[in-house]
PDB file of C-alpha atoms in Angstrom:
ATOM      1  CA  UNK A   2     116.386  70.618  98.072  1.00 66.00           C
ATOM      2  CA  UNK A   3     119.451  72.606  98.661  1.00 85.00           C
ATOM      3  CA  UNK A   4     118.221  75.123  95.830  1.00 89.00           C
ATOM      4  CA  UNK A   5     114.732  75.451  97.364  1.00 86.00           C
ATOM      5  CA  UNK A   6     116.386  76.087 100.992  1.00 87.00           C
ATOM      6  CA  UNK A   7     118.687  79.080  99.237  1.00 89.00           C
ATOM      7  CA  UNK A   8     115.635  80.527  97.211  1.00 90.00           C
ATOM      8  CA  UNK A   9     113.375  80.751 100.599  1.00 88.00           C
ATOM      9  CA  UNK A  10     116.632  82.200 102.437  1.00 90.00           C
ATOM     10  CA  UNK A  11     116.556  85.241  99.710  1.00 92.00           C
ATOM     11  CA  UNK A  12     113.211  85.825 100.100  1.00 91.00           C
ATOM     12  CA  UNK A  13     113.206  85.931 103.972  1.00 92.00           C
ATOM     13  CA  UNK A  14     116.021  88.347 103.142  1.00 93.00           C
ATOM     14  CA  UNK A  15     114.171  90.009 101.545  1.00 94.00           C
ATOM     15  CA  UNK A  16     110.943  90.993 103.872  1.00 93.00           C
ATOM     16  CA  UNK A  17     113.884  91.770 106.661  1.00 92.00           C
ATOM     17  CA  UNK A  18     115.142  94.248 104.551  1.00 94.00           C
ATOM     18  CA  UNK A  19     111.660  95.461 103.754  1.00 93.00           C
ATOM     19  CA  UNK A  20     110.432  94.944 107.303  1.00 91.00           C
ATOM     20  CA  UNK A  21     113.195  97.521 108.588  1.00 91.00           C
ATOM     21  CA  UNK A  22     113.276 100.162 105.643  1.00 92.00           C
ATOM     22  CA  UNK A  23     109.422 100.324 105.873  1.00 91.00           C
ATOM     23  CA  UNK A  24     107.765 103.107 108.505  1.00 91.00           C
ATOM     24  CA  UNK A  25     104.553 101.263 108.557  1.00 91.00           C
ATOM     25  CA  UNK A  26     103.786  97.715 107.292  1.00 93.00           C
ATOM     26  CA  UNK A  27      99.844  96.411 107.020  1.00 93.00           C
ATOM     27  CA  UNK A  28      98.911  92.847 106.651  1.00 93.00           C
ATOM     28  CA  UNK A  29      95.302  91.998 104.924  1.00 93.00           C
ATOM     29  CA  UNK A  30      93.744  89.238 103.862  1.00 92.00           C
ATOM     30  CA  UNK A  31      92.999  89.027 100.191  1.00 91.00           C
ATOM     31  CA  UNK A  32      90.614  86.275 100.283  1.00 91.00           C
ATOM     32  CA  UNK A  33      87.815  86.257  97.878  1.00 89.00           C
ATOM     33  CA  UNK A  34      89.244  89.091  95.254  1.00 90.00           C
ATOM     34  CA  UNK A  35      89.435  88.853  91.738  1.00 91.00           C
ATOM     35  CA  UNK A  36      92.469  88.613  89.592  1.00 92.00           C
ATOM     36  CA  UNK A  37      91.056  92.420  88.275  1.00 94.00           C
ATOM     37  CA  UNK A  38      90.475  93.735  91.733  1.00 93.00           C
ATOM     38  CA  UNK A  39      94.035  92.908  93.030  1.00 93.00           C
ATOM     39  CA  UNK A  40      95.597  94.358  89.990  1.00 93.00           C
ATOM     40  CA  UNK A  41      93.821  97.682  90.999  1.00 94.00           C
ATOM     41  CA  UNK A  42      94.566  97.617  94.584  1.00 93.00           C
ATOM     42  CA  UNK A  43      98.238  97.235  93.480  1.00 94.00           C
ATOM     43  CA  UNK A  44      97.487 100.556  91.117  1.00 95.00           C
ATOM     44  CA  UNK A  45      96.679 102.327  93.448  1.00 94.00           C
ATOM     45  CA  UNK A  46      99.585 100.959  96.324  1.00 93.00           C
ATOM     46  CA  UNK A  47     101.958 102.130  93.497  1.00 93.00           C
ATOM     47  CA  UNK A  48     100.505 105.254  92.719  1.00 93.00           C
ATOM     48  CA  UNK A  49     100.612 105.899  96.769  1.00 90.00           C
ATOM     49  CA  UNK A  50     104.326 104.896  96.957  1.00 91.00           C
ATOM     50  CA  UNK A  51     103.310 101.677  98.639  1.00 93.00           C
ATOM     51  CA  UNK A  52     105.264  98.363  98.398  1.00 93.00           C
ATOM     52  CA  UNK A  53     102.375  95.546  98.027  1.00 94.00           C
ATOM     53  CA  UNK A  54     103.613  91.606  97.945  1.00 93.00           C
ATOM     54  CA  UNK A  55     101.870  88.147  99.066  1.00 93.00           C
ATOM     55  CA  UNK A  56     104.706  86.271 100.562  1.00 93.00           C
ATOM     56  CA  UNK A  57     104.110  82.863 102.506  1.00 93.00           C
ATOM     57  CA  UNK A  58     103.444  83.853 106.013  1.00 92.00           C
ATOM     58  CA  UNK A  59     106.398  81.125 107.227  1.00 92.00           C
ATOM     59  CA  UNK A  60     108.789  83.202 105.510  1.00 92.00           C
ATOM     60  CA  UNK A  61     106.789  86.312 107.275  1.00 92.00           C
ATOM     61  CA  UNK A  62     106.672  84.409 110.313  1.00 92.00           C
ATOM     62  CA  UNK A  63     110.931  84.276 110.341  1.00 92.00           C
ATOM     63  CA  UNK A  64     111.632  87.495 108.906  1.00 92.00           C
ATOM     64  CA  UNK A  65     109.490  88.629 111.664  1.00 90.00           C
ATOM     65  CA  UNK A  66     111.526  87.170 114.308  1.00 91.00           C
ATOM     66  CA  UNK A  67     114.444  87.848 112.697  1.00 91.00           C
ATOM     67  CA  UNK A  68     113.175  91.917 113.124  1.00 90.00           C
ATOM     68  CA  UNK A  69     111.682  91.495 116.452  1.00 88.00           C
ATOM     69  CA  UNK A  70     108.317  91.755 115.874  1.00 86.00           C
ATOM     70  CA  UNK A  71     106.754  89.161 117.930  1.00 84.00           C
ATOM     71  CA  UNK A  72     103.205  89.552 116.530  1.00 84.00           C
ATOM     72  CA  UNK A  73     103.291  88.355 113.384  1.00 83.00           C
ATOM     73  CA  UNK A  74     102.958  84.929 114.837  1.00 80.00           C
ATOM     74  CA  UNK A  75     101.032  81.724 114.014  1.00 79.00           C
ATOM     75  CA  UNK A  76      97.822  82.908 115.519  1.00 82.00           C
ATOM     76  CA  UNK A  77      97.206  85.975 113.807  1.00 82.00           C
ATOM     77  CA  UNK A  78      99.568  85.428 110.639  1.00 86.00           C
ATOM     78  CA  UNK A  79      97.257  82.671 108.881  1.00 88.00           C
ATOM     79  CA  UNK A  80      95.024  82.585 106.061  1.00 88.00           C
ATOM     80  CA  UNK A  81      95.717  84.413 102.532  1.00 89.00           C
ATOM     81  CA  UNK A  82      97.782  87.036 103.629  1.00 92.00           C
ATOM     82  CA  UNK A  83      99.231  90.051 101.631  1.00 93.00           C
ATOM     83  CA  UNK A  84     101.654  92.798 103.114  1.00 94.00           C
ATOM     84  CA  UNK A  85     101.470  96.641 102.394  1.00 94.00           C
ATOM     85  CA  UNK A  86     105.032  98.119 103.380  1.00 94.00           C
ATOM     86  CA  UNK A  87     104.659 101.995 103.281  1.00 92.00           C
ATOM     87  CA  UNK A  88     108.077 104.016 103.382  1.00 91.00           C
ATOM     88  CA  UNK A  89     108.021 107.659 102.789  1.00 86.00           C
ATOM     89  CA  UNK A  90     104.393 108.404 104.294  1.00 85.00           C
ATOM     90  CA  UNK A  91     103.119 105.882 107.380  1.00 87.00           C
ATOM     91  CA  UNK A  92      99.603 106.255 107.213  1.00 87.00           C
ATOM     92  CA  UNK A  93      99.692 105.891 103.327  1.00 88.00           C
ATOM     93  CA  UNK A  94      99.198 101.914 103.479  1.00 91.00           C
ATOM     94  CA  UNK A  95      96.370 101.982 106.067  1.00 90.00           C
ATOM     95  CA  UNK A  96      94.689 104.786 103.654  1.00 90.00           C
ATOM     96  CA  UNK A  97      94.561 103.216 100.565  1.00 92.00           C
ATOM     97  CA  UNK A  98      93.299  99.835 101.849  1.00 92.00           C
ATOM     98  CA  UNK A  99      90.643 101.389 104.263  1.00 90.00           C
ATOM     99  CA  UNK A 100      89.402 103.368 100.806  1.00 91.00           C
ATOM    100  CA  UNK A 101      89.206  99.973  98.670  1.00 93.00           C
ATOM    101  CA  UNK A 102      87.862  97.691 101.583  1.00 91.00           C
ATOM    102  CA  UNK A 103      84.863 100.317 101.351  1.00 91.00           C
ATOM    103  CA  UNK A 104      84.060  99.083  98.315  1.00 91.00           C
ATOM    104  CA  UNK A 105      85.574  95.522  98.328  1.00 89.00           C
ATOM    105  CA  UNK A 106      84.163  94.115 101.416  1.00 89.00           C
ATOM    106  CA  UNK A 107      85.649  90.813 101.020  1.00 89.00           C
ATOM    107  CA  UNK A 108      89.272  92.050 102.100  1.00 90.00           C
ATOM    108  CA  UNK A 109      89.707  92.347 105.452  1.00 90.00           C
ATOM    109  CA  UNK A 110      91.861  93.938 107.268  1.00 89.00           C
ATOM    110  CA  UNK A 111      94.084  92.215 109.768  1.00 91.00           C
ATOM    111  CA  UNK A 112      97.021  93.831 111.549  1.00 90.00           C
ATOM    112  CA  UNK A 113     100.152  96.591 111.408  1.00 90.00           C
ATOM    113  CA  UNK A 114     103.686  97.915 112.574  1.00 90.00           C
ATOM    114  CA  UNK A 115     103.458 101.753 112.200  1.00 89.00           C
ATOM    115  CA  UNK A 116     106.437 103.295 113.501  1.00 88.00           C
ATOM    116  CA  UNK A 117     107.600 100.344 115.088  1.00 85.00           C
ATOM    117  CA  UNK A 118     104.520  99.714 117.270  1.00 88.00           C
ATOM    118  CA  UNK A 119     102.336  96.586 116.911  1.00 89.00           C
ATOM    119  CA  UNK A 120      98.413  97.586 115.989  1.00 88.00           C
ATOM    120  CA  UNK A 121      95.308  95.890 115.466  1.00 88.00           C
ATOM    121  CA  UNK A 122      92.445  96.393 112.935  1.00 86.00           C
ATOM    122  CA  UNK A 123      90.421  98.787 114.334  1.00 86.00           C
ATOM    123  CA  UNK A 124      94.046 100.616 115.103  1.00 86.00           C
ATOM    124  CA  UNK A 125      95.073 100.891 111.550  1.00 86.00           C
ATOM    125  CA  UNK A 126      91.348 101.935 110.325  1.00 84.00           C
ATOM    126  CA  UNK A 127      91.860 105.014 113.215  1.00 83.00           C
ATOM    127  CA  UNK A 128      95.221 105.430 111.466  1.00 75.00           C
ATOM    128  CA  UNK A 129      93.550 105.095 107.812  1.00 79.00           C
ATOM    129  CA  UNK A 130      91.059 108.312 108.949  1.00 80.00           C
ATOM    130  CA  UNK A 131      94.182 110.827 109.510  1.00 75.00           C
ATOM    131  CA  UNK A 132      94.236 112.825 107.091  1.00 73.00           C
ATOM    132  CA  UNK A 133      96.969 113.184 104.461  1.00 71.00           C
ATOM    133  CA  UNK A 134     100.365 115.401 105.561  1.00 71.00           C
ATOM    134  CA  UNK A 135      99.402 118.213 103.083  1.00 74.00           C
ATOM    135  CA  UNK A 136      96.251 118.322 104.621  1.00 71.00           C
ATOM    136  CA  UNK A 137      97.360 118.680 107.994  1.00 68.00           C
ATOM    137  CA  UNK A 138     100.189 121.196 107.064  1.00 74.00           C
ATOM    138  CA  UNK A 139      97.485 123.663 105.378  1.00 77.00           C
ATOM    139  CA  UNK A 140      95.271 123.427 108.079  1.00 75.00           C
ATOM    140  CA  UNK A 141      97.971 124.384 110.756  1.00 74.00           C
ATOM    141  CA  UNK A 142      99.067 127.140 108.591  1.00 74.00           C
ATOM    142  CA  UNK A 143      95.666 128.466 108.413  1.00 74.00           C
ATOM    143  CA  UNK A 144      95.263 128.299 111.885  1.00 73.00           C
ATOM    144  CA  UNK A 145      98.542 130.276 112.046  1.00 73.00           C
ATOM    145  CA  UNK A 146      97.330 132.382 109.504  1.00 72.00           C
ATOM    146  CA  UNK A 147      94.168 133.321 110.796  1.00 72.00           C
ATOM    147  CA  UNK A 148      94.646 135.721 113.916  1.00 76.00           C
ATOM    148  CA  UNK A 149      97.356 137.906 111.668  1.00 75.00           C
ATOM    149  CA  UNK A 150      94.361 137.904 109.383  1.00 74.00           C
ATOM    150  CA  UNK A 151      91.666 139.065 111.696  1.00 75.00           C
ATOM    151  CA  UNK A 152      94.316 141.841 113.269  1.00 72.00           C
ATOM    152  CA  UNK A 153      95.009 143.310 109.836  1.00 73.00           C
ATOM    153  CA  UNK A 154      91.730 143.403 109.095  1.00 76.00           C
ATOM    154  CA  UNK A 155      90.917 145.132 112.655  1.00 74.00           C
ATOM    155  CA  UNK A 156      93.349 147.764 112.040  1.00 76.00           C
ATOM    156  CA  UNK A 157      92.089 148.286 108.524  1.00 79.00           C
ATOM    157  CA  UNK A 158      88.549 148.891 109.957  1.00 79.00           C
ATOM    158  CA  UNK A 159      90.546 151.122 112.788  1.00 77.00           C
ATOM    159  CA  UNK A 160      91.939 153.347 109.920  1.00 81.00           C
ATOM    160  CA  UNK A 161      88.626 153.296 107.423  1.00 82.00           C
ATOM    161  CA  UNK A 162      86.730 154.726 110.895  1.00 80.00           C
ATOM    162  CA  UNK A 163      89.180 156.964 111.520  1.00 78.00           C
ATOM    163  CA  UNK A 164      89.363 158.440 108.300  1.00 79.00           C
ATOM    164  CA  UNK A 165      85.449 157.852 107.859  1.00 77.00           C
ATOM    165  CA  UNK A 166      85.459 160.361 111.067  1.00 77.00           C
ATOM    166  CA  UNK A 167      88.439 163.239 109.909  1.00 73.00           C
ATOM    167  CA  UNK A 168      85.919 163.804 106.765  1.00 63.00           C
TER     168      UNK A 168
END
């Protein structure tokens, strides 16, 4: 008894610790998937730098607490839970589910902490539609980009027209 008391102590230990490292952490339920289709899901979470574990939701339920997030409570932390912990990028989690839910409909999505803020479902799917940081920084330097682009080319046009006119 004493041995199964120490071994659920570790593990609680152990969502705290990934609880608080973690930027965003996304809760699904896997109910209904294949042996085959959770092996790919956790493909791709590694290949996105995502943390992916079941873990029983009483130990989620303490850790929780234990972190002071107040959510992840009996109501909405039941069923066949899994938990995506994403550290380096906090939208990555919420991406890669949102693209395998499209085409396994059986997982559902359930609930988040991004940033330290509680979301729902249709929360995280909003999040999942961002697109990635790479993305975003080209399209701001474009933007940046573009009116030194159009003035160069304006003065180039200025100088072809002027020379167009000394001829």
């Amino acid at each position: 008894m004493r041995e199964a008391l120490q071994i659920k102590s570790q593990v609680v230990a152990e969502i705290v610790e990934k609880l608080q490292k973690s930027s965003s952490t996304i809760v699904v339920d896997y109910k209904g998937l294949t042996v085959e289709e959770v092996t790919e899901l956790r493909k791709k979470m590694r290949e996105a730098g995502v943390d992916y574990k079941v873990y029983k939701n009483t130990l989620v339920r303490r850790a929780a607490q234990e972190v002071g997030i107040t959510e992840f409570n009996d109501e909405l932390l039941v069923g066949t839970n899994a938990i995506a912990f994403g550290y380096e990028d906090p939208i990555a989690p919420a991406r890669v589910i949102k693209e395998f839910m499209e085409s396994h409909p059986k997982m559902k999505l359930k609930m988040g902490v991004v940033e330290g803020e509680f979301y729902n479902e249709a929360q995280i799917v909003e999040f999942a539609n961002i697109p990635p940081r790479e993305v975003l920084l080209a399209k701001l330097l474009g933007s940046l980009k573009a009116p030194m682009s159009n003035f160069v080319y304006l003065l180039d046009a200025l100088v072809k027209e002027k020379e167009g006119q000394e001829a």
